[in-house]
GROMACS .gro file of C-alpha atoms in nm:
model
  478
    1MET     CA    1  13.992   6.856  -1.130
    2VAL     CA    2  13.936   6.531  -0.943
    3SER     CA    3  13.684   6.560  -0.675
    4LEU     CA    4  13.788   6.468  -0.309
    5GLU     CA    5  13.430   6.383  -0.220
    6PRO     CA    6  13.347   6.014  -0.173
    7PRO     CA    7  13.093   5.913  -0.445
    8PRO     CA    8  12.751   5.776  -0.353
    9LEU     CA    9  12.681   5.403  -0.350
   10ARG     CA   10  12.609   5.327  -0.716
   11SER     CA   11  12.332   5.074  -0.638
   12LEU     CA   12  12.151   5.366  -0.449
   13GLU     CA   13  12.223   5.639  -0.702
   14ARG     CA   14  12.034   5.423  -0.970
   15LEU     CA   15  11.724   5.403  -0.772
   16ALA     CA   16  11.439   5.631  -0.874
   17ILE     CA   17  11.385   5.743  -0.506
   18HIS     CA   18  11.754   5.850  -0.474
   19PRO     CA   19  11.664   6.230  -0.450
   20TRP     CA   20  11.426   6.157  -0.167
   21LEU     CA   21  11.705   5.959   0.006
   22ILE     CA   22  11.916   6.276  -0.001
   23VAL     CA   23  11.628   6.476   0.140
   24GLY     CA   24  11.594   6.200   0.412
   25VAL     CA   25  11.959   6.264   0.508
   26THR     CA   26  11.908   6.642   0.532
   27CYS     CA   27  11.589   6.570   0.746
   28ALA     CA   28  11.806   6.358   0.976
   29GLY     CA   29  12.020   6.652   1.030
   30ALA     CA   30  11.723   6.886   1.102
   31PHE     CA   31  11.591   6.617   1.357
   32ILE     CA   32  11.918   6.588   1.540
   33GLY     CA   33  11.960   6.959   1.577
   34GLN     CA   34  11.619   7.026   1.713
   35LEU     CA   35  11.621   6.713   1.944
   36ASP     CA   36  11.944   6.840   2.094
   37ALA     CA   37  11.831   7.189   2.148
   38SER     CA   38  11.502   7.085   2.300
   39ILE     CA   39  11.655   6.840   2.535
   40VAL     CA   40  11.921   7.065   2.646
   41GLN     CA   41  11.675   7.336   2.740
   42LEU     CA   42  11.472   7.091   2.949
   43ALA     CA   43  11.805   6.980   3.136
   44LEU     CA   44  11.937   7.314   3.235
   45PRO     CA   45  11.795   7.310   3.591
   46ARG     CA   46  11.933   6.951   3.633
   47LEU     CA   47  12.275   7.076   3.503
   48ALA     CA   48  12.262   7.354   3.755
   49GLU     CA   49  12.233   7.098   4.043
   50GLY     CA   50  12.484   6.862   3.893
   51PHE     CA   51  12.750   7.124   3.867
   52ASP     CA   52  12.636   7.313   4.177
   53VAL     CA   53  12.616   7.648   4.000
   54ARG     CA   54  12.351   7.918   3.954
   55VAL     CA   55  12.100   7.891   3.667
   56ASP     CA   56  12.259   8.219   3.505
   57ALA     CA   57  12.582   8.030   3.473
   58VAL     CA   58  12.438   7.711   3.328
   59ARG     CA   59  12.256   7.904   3.071
   60TRP     CA   60  12.583   7.934   2.877
   61VAL     CA   61  12.547   7.558   2.789
   62ALA     CA   62  12.268   7.675   2.558
   63ILE     CA   63  12.418   8.008   2.462
   64ALA     CA   64  12.759   7.875   2.364
   65TYR     CA   65  12.594   7.647   2.097
   66LEU     CA   66  12.374   7.937   1.962
   67LEU     CA   67  12.688   8.164   1.942
   68ALA     CA   68  12.930   7.917   1.772
   69PHE     CA   69  12.633   7.801   1.532
   70ALA     CA   70  12.537   8.154   1.428
   71ALA     CA   71  12.903   8.293   1.405
   72SER     CA   72  13.018   7.996   1.198
   73LEU     CA   73  12.723   7.946   0.952
   74ALA     CA   74  12.792   8.201   0.681
   75VAL     CA   75  13.175   8.125   0.691
   76SER     CA   76  13.092   7.750   0.655
   77GLY     CA   77  12.857   7.818   0.371
   78ARG     CA   78  13.119   8.026   0.182
   79VAL     CA   79  13.386   7.759   0.239
   80SER     CA   80  13.147   7.476   0.118
   81GLU     CA   81  13.077   7.687  -0.211
   82MET     CA   82  13.441   7.673  -0.290
   83MET     CA   83  13.524   7.314  -0.209
   84GLY     CA   84  13.207   7.139  -0.245
   85ARG     CA   85  12.923   7.057   0.001
   86LYS     CA   86  12.936   6.681   0.068
   87LEU     CA   87  13.260   6.679   0.266
   88PRO     CA   88  13.169   6.973   0.500
   89TYR     CA   89  12.829   6.834   0.554
   90LEU     CA   90  12.973   6.494   0.660
   91LEU     CA   91  13.231   6.674   0.881
   92GLY     CA   92  12.932   6.862   1.047
   93PHE     CA   93  12.776   6.527   1.133
   94ALA     CA   94  13.114   6.379   1.249
   95LEU     CA   95  13.189   6.703   1.461
   96PHE     CA   96  12.853   6.731   1.620
   97THR     CA   97  12.837   6.357   1.704
   98LEU     CA   98  13.182   6.359   1.863
   99ALA     CA   99  13.125   6.683   2.055
  100SER     CA  100  12.790   6.503   2.185
  101LEU     CA  101  12.978   6.213   2.316
  102LEU     CA  102  13.246   6.427   2.473
  103CYS     CA  103  12.967   6.647   2.635
  104GLY     CA  104  12.850   6.346   2.831
  105TRP     CA  105  13.187   6.303   2.970
  106ALA     CA  106  13.247   6.668   3.077
  107GLU     CA  107  13.364   6.693   3.438
  108THR     CA  108  13.307   7.071   3.476
  109LEU     CA  109  13.082   7.332   3.351
  110ASP     CA  110  13.365   7.503   3.159
  111GLN     CA  111  13.444   7.188   2.972
  112LEU     CA  112  13.070   7.133   2.883
  113VAL     CA  113  13.048   7.501   2.758
  114ALA     CA  114  13.345   7.456   2.545
  115LEU     CA  115  13.224   7.135   2.398
  116ARG     CA  116  12.898   7.286   2.322
  117ALA     CA  117  13.059   7.557   2.124
  118LEU     CA  118  13.253   7.275   1.934
  119GLN     CA  119  12.905   7.118   1.887
  120GLY     CA  120  12.776   7.451   1.751
  121VAL     CA  121  13.042   7.459   1.483
  122GLY     CA  122  12.935   7.121   1.360
  123GLY     CA  123  12.571   7.250   1.365
  124GLY     CA  124  12.696   7.551   1.163
  125LEU     CA  125  12.847   7.315   0.894
  126LEU     CA  126  12.516   7.111   0.880
  127GLY     CA  127  12.301   7.428   0.877
  128ALA     CA  128  12.515   7.587   0.598
  129ASN     CA  129  12.464   7.307   0.354
  130SER     CA  130  12.139   7.129   0.450
  131MET     CA  131  11.903   7.343   0.251
  132THR     CA  132  12.130   7.385  -0.050
  133ILE     CA  133  12.184   6.991  -0.064
  134LEU     CA  134  11.796   6.954  -0.035
  135VAL     CA  135  11.696   7.206  -0.292
  136THR     CA  136  11.954   7.079  -0.559
  137ALA     CA  137  11.852   6.724  -0.496
  138VAL     CA  138  11.492   6.752  -0.617
  139PRO     CA  139  11.335   6.912  -0.919
  140GLN     CA  140  11.206   7.274  -0.862
  141ASP     CA  141  10.844   7.161  -0.872
  142LYS     CA  142  10.906   6.918  -0.587
  143ARG     CA  143  11.104   7.165  -0.364
  144PRO     CA  144  10.798   7.275  -0.165
  145HIS     CA  145  10.723   6.918  -0.065
  146ALA     CA  146  11.078   6.854   0.023
  147ILE     CA  147  11.102   7.162   0.242
  148GLY     CA  148  10.775   7.058   0.402
  149TRP     CA  149  10.930   6.722   0.508
  150PHE     CA  150  11.242   6.914   0.629
  151THR     CA  151  11.019   7.130   0.850
  152THR     CA  152  10.839   6.816   0.970
  153ALA     CA  153  11.169   6.670   1.066
  154GLN     CA  154  11.254   6.969   1.267
  155ALA     CA  155  10.914   6.970   1.445
  156VAL     CA  156  10.951   6.598   1.526
  157GLY     CA  157  11.294   6.679   1.688
  158VAL     CA  158  11.143   6.958   1.886
  159SER     CA  159  10.833   6.751   2.009
  160THR     CA  160  11.064   6.432   2.086
  161GLY     CA  161  11.317   6.634   2.290
  162PRO     CA  162  11.103   6.705   2.592
  163ILE     CA  163  10.944   6.358   2.604
  164VAL     CA  164  11.269   6.167   2.567
  165GLY     CA  165  11.454   6.409   2.784
  166GLY     CA  166  11.227   6.376   3.067
  167PHE     CA  167  11.265   6.004   3.067
  168LEU     CA  168  11.646   6.012   3.047
  169LEU     CA  169  11.680   6.288   3.316
  170GLU     CA  170  11.456   6.075   3.557
  171LEU     CA  171  11.604   5.740   3.470
  172LEU     CA  172  11.966   5.769   3.357
  173GLY     CA  173  12.089   6.120   3.449
  174TRP     CA  174  12.176   6.442   3.262
  175ARG     CA  175  12.482   6.285   3.067
  176TRP     CA  176  12.246   6.064   2.863
  177ILE     CA  177  12.059   6.369   2.703
  178PHE     CA  178  12.386   6.430   2.505
  179TRP     CA  179  12.463   6.071   2.435
  180ALA     CA  180  12.106   6.033   2.303
  181ALA     CA  181  12.216   6.215   1.977
  182VAL     CA  182  12.525   5.996   1.916
  183PRO     CA  183  12.347   5.699   1.748
  184PHE     CA  184  12.142   5.922   1.528
  185GLY     CA  185  12.452   6.123   1.430
  186LEU     CA  186  12.663   5.810   1.340
  187LEU     CA  187  12.363   5.678   1.127
  188ALA     CA  188  12.330   6.009   0.948
  189PHE     CA  189  12.698   6.016   0.883
  190VAL     CA  190  12.698   5.673   0.734
  191LEU     CA  191  12.382   5.730   0.533
  192GLY     CA  192  12.523   6.069   0.403
  193TRP     CA  193  12.856   5.900   0.280
  194LEU     CA  194  12.646   5.639   0.091
  195VAL     CA  195  12.374   5.860  -0.038
  196LEU     CA  196  12.475   6.213  -0.099
  197PRO     CA  197  12.612   6.296  -0.447
  198ARG     CA  198  12.945   6.473  -0.524
  199SER     CA  199  12.901   6.840  -0.575
  200ARG     CA  200  12.847   6.924  -0.943
  201ASP     CA  201  13.147   7.120  -1.110
  202GLU     CA  202  12.909   7.411  -1.193
  203ASP     CA  203  12.820   7.453  -0.818
  204VAL     CA  204  13.170   7.464  -0.690
  205LYS     CA  205  13.352   7.796  -0.711
  206ARG     CA  206  13.712   7.684  -0.693
  207ASP     CA  207  13.853   7.975  -0.898
  208GLU     CA  208  13.711   8.230  -0.631
  209THR     CA  209  13.903   8.335  -0.318
  210PHE     CA  210  13.796   8.339   0.031
  211ASP     CA  211  13.739   8.690   0.186
  212LEU     CA  212  13.930   8.638   0.519
  213ALA     CA  213  13.877   9.003   0.621
  214GLY     CA  214  13.517   8.980   0.559
  215ALA     CA  215  13.489   8.649   0.769
  216VAL     CA  216  13.698   8.832   1.059
  217LEU     CA  217  13.440   9.111   1.053
  218LEU     CA  218  13.128   8.878   1.026
  219VAL     CA  219  13.198   8.636   1.305
  220PRO     CA  220  13.194   8.892   1.588
  221ALA     CA  221  12.908   9.095   1.423
  222VAL     CA  222  12.682   8.776   1.435
  223GLY     CA  223  12.831   8.635   1.751
  224LEU     CA  224  12.792   8.953   1.962
  225GLY     CA  225  12.442   9.032   1.813
  226VAL     CA  226  12.338   8.679   1.914
  227LEU     CA  227  12.487   8.727   2.267
  228ALA     CA  228  12.303   9.052   2.319
  229LEU     CA  229  11.975   8.882   2.231
  230THR     CA  230  12.036   8.593   2.462
  231GLN     CA  231  12.127   8.811   2.748
  232VAL     CA  232  11.834   9.045   2.744
  233SER     CA  233  11.680   8.883   3.047
  234VAL     CA  234  12.013   8.895   3.231
  235TRP     CA  235  12.165   9.230   3.148
  236PRO     CA  236  11.958   9.538   3.176
  237LEU     CA  237  11.905   9.731   2.850
  238ALA     CA  238  12.104  10.030   2.975
  239SER     CA  239  12.379   9.831   3.141
  240PRO     CA  240  12.746   9.875   3.022
  241SER     CA  241  12.765   9.510   2.916
  242MET     CA  242  12.449   9.524   2.692
  243LEU     CA  243  12.533   9.864   2.539
  244ALA     CA  244  12.898   9.751   2.470
  245CYS     CA  245  12.786   9.431   2.318
  246ALA     CA  246  12.530   9.575   2.100
  247ALA     CA  247  12.750   9.869   1.992
  248ALA     CA  248  13.039   9.642   1.900
  249SER     CA  249  12.800   9.418   1.703
  250VAL     CA  250  12.671   9.694   1.508
  251LEU     CA  251  13.013   9.847   1.442
  252PHE     CA  252  13.137   9.520   1.320
  253LEU     CA  253  12.829   9.481   1.094
  254VAL     CA  254  12.877   9.805   0.946
  255LEU     CA  255  13.235   9.739   0.860
  256PHE     CA  256  13.145   9.404   0.729
  257LEU     CA  257  12.881   9.551   0.492
  258ARG     CA  258  13.108   9.803   0.364
  259ARG     CA  259  13.372   9.533   0.308
  260GLU     CA  260  13.125   9.305   0.125
  261ARG     CA  261  13.019   9.596  -0.118
  262LYS     CA  262  13.373   9.631  -0.229
  263THR     CA  263  13.502   9.267  -0.257
  264ARG     CA  264  13.464   9.068  -0.563
  265TRP     CA  265  13.396   8.742  -0.368
  266PRO     CA  266  13.186   8.826  -0.066
  267VAL     CA  267  13.126   8.585   0.236
  268VAL     CA  268  12.759   8.666   0.228
  269ASP     CA  269  12.571   8.769  -0.083
  270ILE     CA  270  12.412   9.081   0.057
  271GLU     CA  271  12.265   9.172  -0.281
  272LEU     CA  272  11.987   8.919  -0.203
  273PHE     CA  273  11.830   9.164   0.034
  274ARG     CA  274  11.784   9.405  -0.267
  275SER     CA  275  11.489   9.162  -0.357
  276ARG     CA  276  11.171   9.264  -0.174
  277ASP     CA  277  11.046   8.903  -0.190
  278PHE     CA  278  11.359   8.771  -0.033
  279SER     CA  279  11.378   9.033   0.226
  280ALA     CA  280  11.005   8.994   0.332
  281GLY     CA  281  11.055   8.600   0.330
  282PHE     CA  282  11.365   8.645   0.566
  283VAL     CA  283  11.165   8.853   0.801
  284GLY     CA  284  10.903   8.596   0.784
  285VAL     CA  285  11.155   8.319   0.877
  286VAL     CA  286  11.282   8.517   1.170
  287MET     CA  287  10.931   8.595   1.305
  288GLY     CA  288  10.800   8.239   1.248
  289TYR     CA  289  11.092   8.091   1.456
  290ALA     CA  290  11.048   8.371   1.717
  291LEU     CA  291  10.688   8.275   1.754
  292LEU     CA  292  10.769   7.903   1.786
  293TYR     CA  293  11.045   7.931   2.063
  294GLY     CA  294  10.878   8.223   2.248
  295MET     CA  295  10.562   8.018   2.274
  296LEU     CA  296  10.755   7.715   2.395
  297PHE     CA  297  10.934   7.919   2.648
  298LEU     CA  298  10.635   8.097   2.787
  299MET     CA  299  10.391   7.777   2.804
  300SER     CA  300  10.661   7.585   2.967
  301PHE     CA  301  10.664   7.841   3.258
  302ALA     CA  302  10.283   7.845   3.249
  303PHE     CA  303  10.244   7.472   3.294
  304VAL     CA  304  10.531   7.426   3.548
  305LYS     CA  305  10.508   7.732   3.758
  306GLY     CA  306  10.172   7.852   3.686
  307LEU     CA  307   9.966   7.536   3.676
  308ALA     CA  308  10.195   7.319   3.887
  309ASN     CA  309  10.247   7.042   3.618
  310SER     CA  310  10.557   6.813   3.654
  311ALA     CA  311  10.828   6.861   3.386
  312HIS     CA  312  10.734   6.543   3.208
  313VAL     CA  313  10.359   6.619   3.195
  314ALA     CA  314  10.454   6.975   3.076
  315GLY     CA  315  10.666   6.833   2.797
  316LEU     CA  316  10.384   6.610   2.675
  317LYS     CA  317  10.146   6.906   2.654
  318LEU     CA  318  10.409   7.132   2.490
  319ALA     CA  319  10.460   6.848   2.227
  320THR     CA  320  10.109   6.950   2.092
  321ILE     CA  321  10.262   7.250   1.906
  322PRO     CA  322  10.540   7.066   1.714
  323ILE     CA  323  10.344   6.763   1.653
  324LEU     CA  324  10.066   6.970   1.479
  325LEU     CA  325  10.320   7.170   1.294
  326GLY     CA  326  10.486   6.852   1.160
  327LEU     CA  327  10.154   6.708   1.058
  328VAL     CA  328  10.053   7.022   0.860
  329ALA     CA  329  10.386   7.130   0.715
  330PRO     CA  330  10.365   6.868   0.411
  331LEU     CA  331  10.005   6.959   0.350
  332ALA     CA  332  10.100   7.330   0.334
  333ALA     CA  333  10.334   7.267   0.040
  334ARG     CA  334  10.033   7.122  -0.153
  335LEU     CA  335   9.810   7.408  -0.063
  336ALA     CA  336  10.099   7.668  -0.157
  337SER     CA  337  10.113   7.508  -0.500
  338ARG     CA  338   9.737   7.583  -0.548
  339PHE     CA  339   9.695   7.907  -0.370
  340THR     CA  340  10.041   8.059  -0.352
  341ALA     CA  341  10.274   8.069  -0.057
  342ARG     CA  342  10.179   8.429   0.021
  343ARG     CA  343   9.813   8.344   0.096
  344VAL     CA  344   9.875   8.018   0.268
  345GLY     CA  345  10.152   8.180   0.493
  346ALA     CA  346   9.915   8.478   0.579
  347ALA     CA  347   9.626   8.236   0.659
  348GLY     CA  348   9.864   8.034   0.890
  349MET     CA  349   9.985   8.341   1.068
  350ALA     CA  350   9.627   8.455   1.118
  351LEU     CA  351   9.542   8.108   1.268
  352CYS     CA  352   9.848   8.157   1.508
  353LEU     CA  353   9.728   8.506   1.598
  354ALA     CA  354   9.374   8.372   1.678
  355ALA     CA  355   9.521   8.100   1.899
  356ILE     CA  356   9.738   8.341   2.093
  357LEU     CA  357   9.431   8.567   2.154
  358ALA     CA  358   9.220   8.263   2.251
  359LEU     CA  359   9.489   8.165   2.505
  360VAL     CA  360   9.490   8.509   2.659
  361ALA     CA  361   9.108   8.546   2.670
  362ILE     CA  362   8.989   8.203   2.778
  363ALA     CA  363   9.233   7.927   2.788
  364PHE     CA  364   9.383   8.012   3.133
  365GLY     CA  365   9.071   7.990   3.319
  366PRO     CA  366   8.974   7.711   3.561
  367ASP     CA  367   8.908   7.366   3.400
  368ARG     CA  368   9.023   7.487   3.059
  369LEU     CA  369   9.269   7.209   2.987
  370VAL     CA  370   9.104   7.095   2.655
  371VAL     CA  371   9.072   7.468   2.546
  372ARG     CA  372   9.448   7.516   2.599
  373LEU     CA  373   9.544   7.211   2.418
  374VAL     CA  374   9.309   7.305   2.128
  375ALA     CA  375   9.467   7.652   2.122
  376LEU     CA  376   9.832   7.514   2.113
  377ALA     CA  377   9.726   7.271   1.845
  378LEU     CA  378   9.574   7.551   1.632
  379PHE     CA  379   9.904   7.757   1.694
  380GLY     CA  380  10.109   7.461   1.573
  381ALA     CA  381   9.896   7.400   1.268
  382GLY     CA  382   9.922   7.770   1.183
  383LEU     CA  383  10.302   7.758   1.215
  384GLY     CA  384  10.289   7.453   0.985
  385LEU     CA  385  10.095   7.641   0.725
  386PHE     CA  386  10.349   7.928   0.740
  387LEU     CA  387  10.696   7.806   0.790
  388ALA     CA  388  10.747   7.552   0.494
  389PRO     CA  389  10.587   7.758   0.222
  390ASN     CA  390  10.760   8.077   0.341
  391SER     CA  391  11.104   7.913   0.347
  392HIS     CA  392  11.056   7.779  -0.004
  393ALA     CA  393  10.919   8.104  -0.132
  394THR     CA  394  11.225   8.287   0.020
  395ILE     CA  395  11.475   8.054  -0.145
  396ASP     CA  396  11.280   8.073  -0.475
  397ALA     CA  397  11.290   8.443  -0.457
  398ALA     CA  398  11.677   8.432  -0.480
  399PRO     CA  399  11.825   8.480  -0.845
  400ARG     CA  400  11.928   8.163  -1.035
  401GLY     CA  401  12.253   8.020  -0.896
  402HIS     CA  402  12.215   8.197  -0.559
  403ALA     CA  403  12.002   7.912  -0.390
  404SER     CA  404  12.300   7.818  -0.171
  405SER     CA  405  12.341   8.161  -0.041
  406ALA     CA  406  11.977   8.199   0.020
  407GLY     CA  407  11.960   7.860   0.192
  408GLY     CA  408  12.229   7.960   0.434
  409LEU     CA  409  12.071   8.286   0.524
  410VAL     CA  410  11.730   8.104   0.580
  411ASN     CA  411  11.909   7.894   0.841
  412LEU     CA  412  12.065   8.209   0.995
  413GLY     CA  413  11.710   8.358   1.023
  414ARG     CA  414  11.603   8.065   1.213
  415VAL     CA  415  11.879   8.096   1.471
  416LEU     CA  416  11.804   8.475   1.495
  417GLY     CA  417  11.434   8.406   1.528
  418SER     CA  418  11.480   8.163   1.804
  419CYS     CA  419  11.708   8.391   2.015
  420ILE     CA  420  11.450   8.684   1.957
  421GLY     CA  421  11.154   8.471   2.049
  422VAL     CA  422  11.318   8.346   2.384
  423SER     CA  423  11.470   8.684   2.471
  424ALA     CA  424  11.148   8.888   2.405
  425ALA     CA  425  10.936   8.641   2.597
  426SER     CA  426  11.173   8.612   2.901
  427SER     CA  427  11.216   8.987   2.920
  428THR     CA  428  10.838   9.049   2.886
  429LEU     CA  429  10.761   8.779   3.152
  430SER     CA  430  11.024   8.932   3.392
  431TRP     CA  431  10.870   9.272   3.348
  432ARG     CA  432  10.518   9.137   3.389
  433LEU     CA  433  10.618   8.963   3.709
  434GLY     CA  434  10.800   9.264   3.844
  435LEU     CA  435  10.470   9.454   3.812
  436SER     CA  436  10.299   9.180   4.025
  437GLY     CA  437  10.563   9.245   4.306
  438SER     CA  438  10.765   8.927   4.280
  439ALA     CA  439  10.952   8.724   4.045
  440ASP     CA  440  10.910   8.416   4.229
  441ARG     CA  441  10.541   8.396   4.246
  442MET     CA  442  10.358   8.085   4.161
  443GLY     CA  443  10.000   7.979   4.067
  444PRO     CA  444   9.738   8.242   3.934
  445ALA     CA  445   9.997   8.536   3.956
  446PHE     CA  446  10.224   8.352   3.731
  447VAL     CA  447   9.955   8.250   3.482
  448GLU     CA  448   9.855   8.602   3.456
  449ALA     CA  449  10.203   8.724   3.388
  450VAL     CA  450  10.245   8.457   3.111
  451ALA     CA  451   9.896   8.564   2.955
  452GLY     CA  452  10.013   8.918   2.944
  453SER     CA  453  10.343   8.837   2.786
  454LEU     CA  454  10.167   8.664   2.505
  455PHE     CA  455  10.093   9.001   2.345
  456VAL     CA  456  10.453   9.015   2.231
  457LEU     CA  457  10.401   8.702   2.033
  458ALA     CA  458  10.091   8.855   1.881
  459ALA     CA  459  10.301   9.141   1.754
  460PHE     CA  460  10.530   8.884   1.591
  461ALA     CA  461  10.245   8.732   1.419
  462LEU     CA  462  10.135   9.067   1.275
  463VAL     CA  463  10.472   9.138   1.146
  464ALA     CA  464  10.483   8.796   0.979
  465ILE     CA  465  10.144   8.864   0.818
  466GLY     CA  466  10.268   9.199   0.690
  467ALA     CA  467  10.579   9.029   0.547
  468SER     CA  468  10.353   8.768   0.373
  469LEU     CA  469  10.150   9.033   0.217
  470VAL     CA  470  10.415   9.254   0.074
  471SER     CA  471  10.565   8.992  -0.127
  472ARG     CA  472  10.444   8.933  -0.477
  473PRO     CA  473  10.222   8.629  -0.521
  474LYS     CA  474  10.402   8.345  -0.699
  475ALA     CA  475  10.231   8.003  -0.754
  476SER     CA  476  10.446   7.702  -0.732
  477ALA     CA  477  10.449   7.451  -1.005
  478SER     CA  478  10.252   7.154  -0.917
   0.00000   0.00000   0.00000
């Protein structure tokens, strides 16, 4: 069968570095996604002012993207398995870039939310294929290094967002935070067209059928689950909205799992979770990203409302975490090849736990700026030691021929982790502020509430350490 995918530029394909050019394209996608996410979070207060709405309403600008991304991820991955990965991946860049451009022209909040959902579908197409394209581009012994650079690209995007976003908001206005991603998206689309190879015949499952019934059940199961997580700080746990949303998500999930066990061509390969190593690695992915986004959420409030820093200064301080994460992630791949991913990951999480306890114990005292920044740097370094080796070990635990499904689930774990981290952090912070008598307190009372909320992140770190230790040690080829 003739492939509909455009071939790569022959002169580039002949280069010895061609596999790493492919890795570079996937890193560009990772960078764009994280840049967009971190900039939008910073801009929510400005969007509330621009559209003259409450902050609770403008949160849907962030929630709509997460819902669409999570709900479309597995379906996008299954479609890509059946038709090849290059075209859907390029479509993801095109859709994400077009939606970013249109977001900057939105005239109402409803328009912006709808366009953010469209952007999330583009992100889902990117997320469903990025890890699979990456792991098939390089030899197995080089995968840890490739995933390390992928993690670094994500960290650079997260760290760049608050810095660039602060300048754009102050100098040009909120519309430019969406337009900032457009040139990167166009460049990534062109590079992807020229660099990415056609899907190999053995990787494309054209003789299989698409399980429409499974997809119809999966989309609301994931979408409603993510919605419940993102609304924890808004809907009381016993409220009708929360109970209905959670119950519907569980119901659709149960029906989906029953369907997937019976169908010959499942949307999601749930058999992967029969592997202890894969299941432990997936839990590690969720906990790792819950830690990252939970810490960014809590410390942003600590700096702005507790320590009276400006948004720009707070962004610079918060950038300490992803910068250290990005610097350490490539090194972690080398360490994992020597000491195993399990040991390196557990050591990284232990470093995160030590940093959290240091923040609680001593870093919020008077004149402790250096101590705070050192603790945040250690936290970022610990995540760098954990995330890349854990992601590689999780994909490596999948049976031969199932790397694409494993890569898609790893990306889903990242989304779930970010939702869990922000939801748990915001709910705990609200509870601690309620104990102090006011949710609007500033200064020392707010700092104390943040310090008390950090214990939920310590619990995430302990779970991640446990997930690392229950997996069987497996040394990577060096």
